[in-house]
Amino acid sequence: MELVISDSITLKPLDISHAVELYQVIADSRENLSQFLPWVDDVIDVNSTKRYIYERLHSGKAGSQWFAVYIEDRLSGVFGIKHIDPDSKGAECGYWLADFARGQRAMNQVLTKIVPYIKNNSHAKVIEFCCLEENLASIKVVQRAGAQFKYY
């Protein structure tokens, strides 16, 4: 299901058909993405981008949903509900954005819509974001959305 976030931002279900465009986005932002995301070094061509997508779509994890983030009709990153733990009812989410899409507060807008979406469409009671402590930009994004720091 496509989620309209704003006039300029849409989340579309991630699909293998995104591989060519997504590979170019990753390649163009590789230097920054590789600082925080270990999978980036494994995405070296369109086939490995297809594998990246396939592994997320077929993780087998409860509640998993993955979205291509479109800003101004341009593929700009990925947002994932990685899983929802059936016991703790915690939804682990994560995202990344291309260099050209950063600094526009797009993720702030996404979180204002995705948090109620998760609440209304799952049994999740808590939303968790895990990131490296030096990833200050992502920490600020989730703090603006009301997140509380739990642990390093």
C-alpha atoms as one frame of an Amber mdcrd trajectory, in Angstrom:
protein
   0.000   0.000   0.000   1.333   3.407  -0.972   1.474   5.968   1.843   1.175
   9.630   0.908   3.168  11.611   3.449   2.851  15.072   1.886   2.520  16.706
  -1.527   6.173  15.917  -2.156   6.824  12.688  -0.185   5.413   9.219  -0.830
   6.293   5.794   0.542   5.823   3.039  -2.019   6.151  -0.663  -1.234   9.763
  -1.632  -1.937   9.996  -3.951  -4.929  12.649  -5.644  -7.057  11.606  -3.289
  -9.865  13.294  -0.476  -7.899  16.730  -2.128  -8.226  18.222  -0.119 -11.113
  17.171   3.249  -9.719  18.007   2.252  -6.146  21.487   1.079  -7.137  22.239
   4.500  -8.628  20.995   6.238  -5.478  23.231   4.022  -3.317  26.236   4.469
  -5.627  25.861   8.260  -5.613  25.658   8.341  -1.781  28.033   5.474  -1.040
  30.627   7.501   0.869  28.143   8.827   3.423  25.980   5.702   3.645  28.940
   3.402   4.234  29.847   5.332   7.405  26.691   4.078   9.129  25.342   1.090
   7.200  27.373  -2.119   6.889  25.348  -3.526   3.985  26.444  -0.710   1.628
  29.771  -2.425   0.841  27.856  -5.470  -0.433  25.778  -3.455  -2.909  28.121
  -3.179  -5.877  25.823  -3.522  -8.897  22.174  -3.976  -9.889  22.187  -7.702
  -9.053  23.459  -7.113  -5.533  20.859  -4.336  -5.180  18.200  -6.898  -6.112
  19.614  -9.159  -3.399  19.466  -6.254  -0.901  15.786  -5.747  -1.741  14.983
  -9.480  -1.773  16.560 -10.050   1.651  14.441  -7.326   3.183  11.208  -8.388
   1.522  11.746 -12.050   2.444  13.259 -11.686   5.914  10.476 -13.766   7.444
  10.318 -11.346  10.364   6.913 -10.648  11.896   5.353  -7.364  10.804   8.146
  -6.512   8.376   7.303  -3.856   5.762   9.705  -2.021   3.488   9.125   1.166
   1.530  10.909   3.106  -1.191  10.971   6.760  -0.149  10.081   9.117  -2.977
  10.707  12.846  -2.641   9.480  14.985  -5.539   8.884  11.740  -7.498  12.557
  10.766  -7.141  13.620   7.588  -5.348  15.467   8.984  -2.356  15.955   6.151
   0.132  14.350   3.298   2.026  12.222   3.128   5.171  11.678  -0.194   6.892
   9.534  -1.575   9.622  12.144  -4.273  10.201  10.007  -6.389  12.502   7.453
  -6.238  15.268   8.300  -8.398  18.253   5.180 -10.359  19.235   6.226 -10.465
  22.914   7.536  -6.958  23.611   5.265  -5.420  20.949   8.194  -3.286  19.846
   8.433  -2.286  16.198  12.029  -1.808  15.075  12.253   0.719  12.270  15.105
   2.062  10.212  15.732   4.269   7.234  18.361   5.810   5.050  18.292   8.699
   2.631  20.418   9.663  -0.350  22.763  12.615   0.030  20.542  14.822  -2.150
  17.519  14.142   0.092  19.151  14.887   3.426  18.613  18.133   5.292  15.060
  18.669   4.036  13.360  17.257   7.151  11.727  14.594   4.984  12.063  11.948
   7.703  10.396  14.243  10.226   7.405  14.326   7.890   7.553  10.568   7.335
   7.565   9.884  11.073   4.504  12.070  11.668   2.570   9.717   9.357   4.300
   6.362   9.860   3.970   6.336  13.657   0.146   6.487  13.520   0.202   4.023
  10.594   2.127   1.489  12.692  -0.124   2.113  15.695  -3.308   1.632  13.652
  -2.140  -1.308  11.530  -0.250  -3.533  13.971  -0.070  -4.672  17.570   3.035
  -2.538  18.194   3.062  -0.429  21.340   6.626   0.918  21.047   8.672   2.017
  18.049  12.431   1.528  18.237  15.192   3.032  16.137  18.706   1.694  16.454
  21.594   3.710  15.100  25.227   4.345  15.756  25.867   6.899  18.495  27.882
   9.036  16.052  24.903   9.259  13.670  23.787  12.560  15.143  21.474  13.487
  12.268  19.357  10.347  12.713  19.329  10.749  16.479  17.988  14.306  16.084
  15.289  13.132  13.669  13.870  10.553  16.060  14.202  12.897  19.048  12.143
  15.521  17.189   9.516  12.793  16.731   9.414  12.308  20.497  11.842   9.416
  20.916  13.555   8.816  24.200  17.154   7.635  24.324  17.416   4.192  25.914
  20.967   2.888  25.642  24.214   2.717  23.702
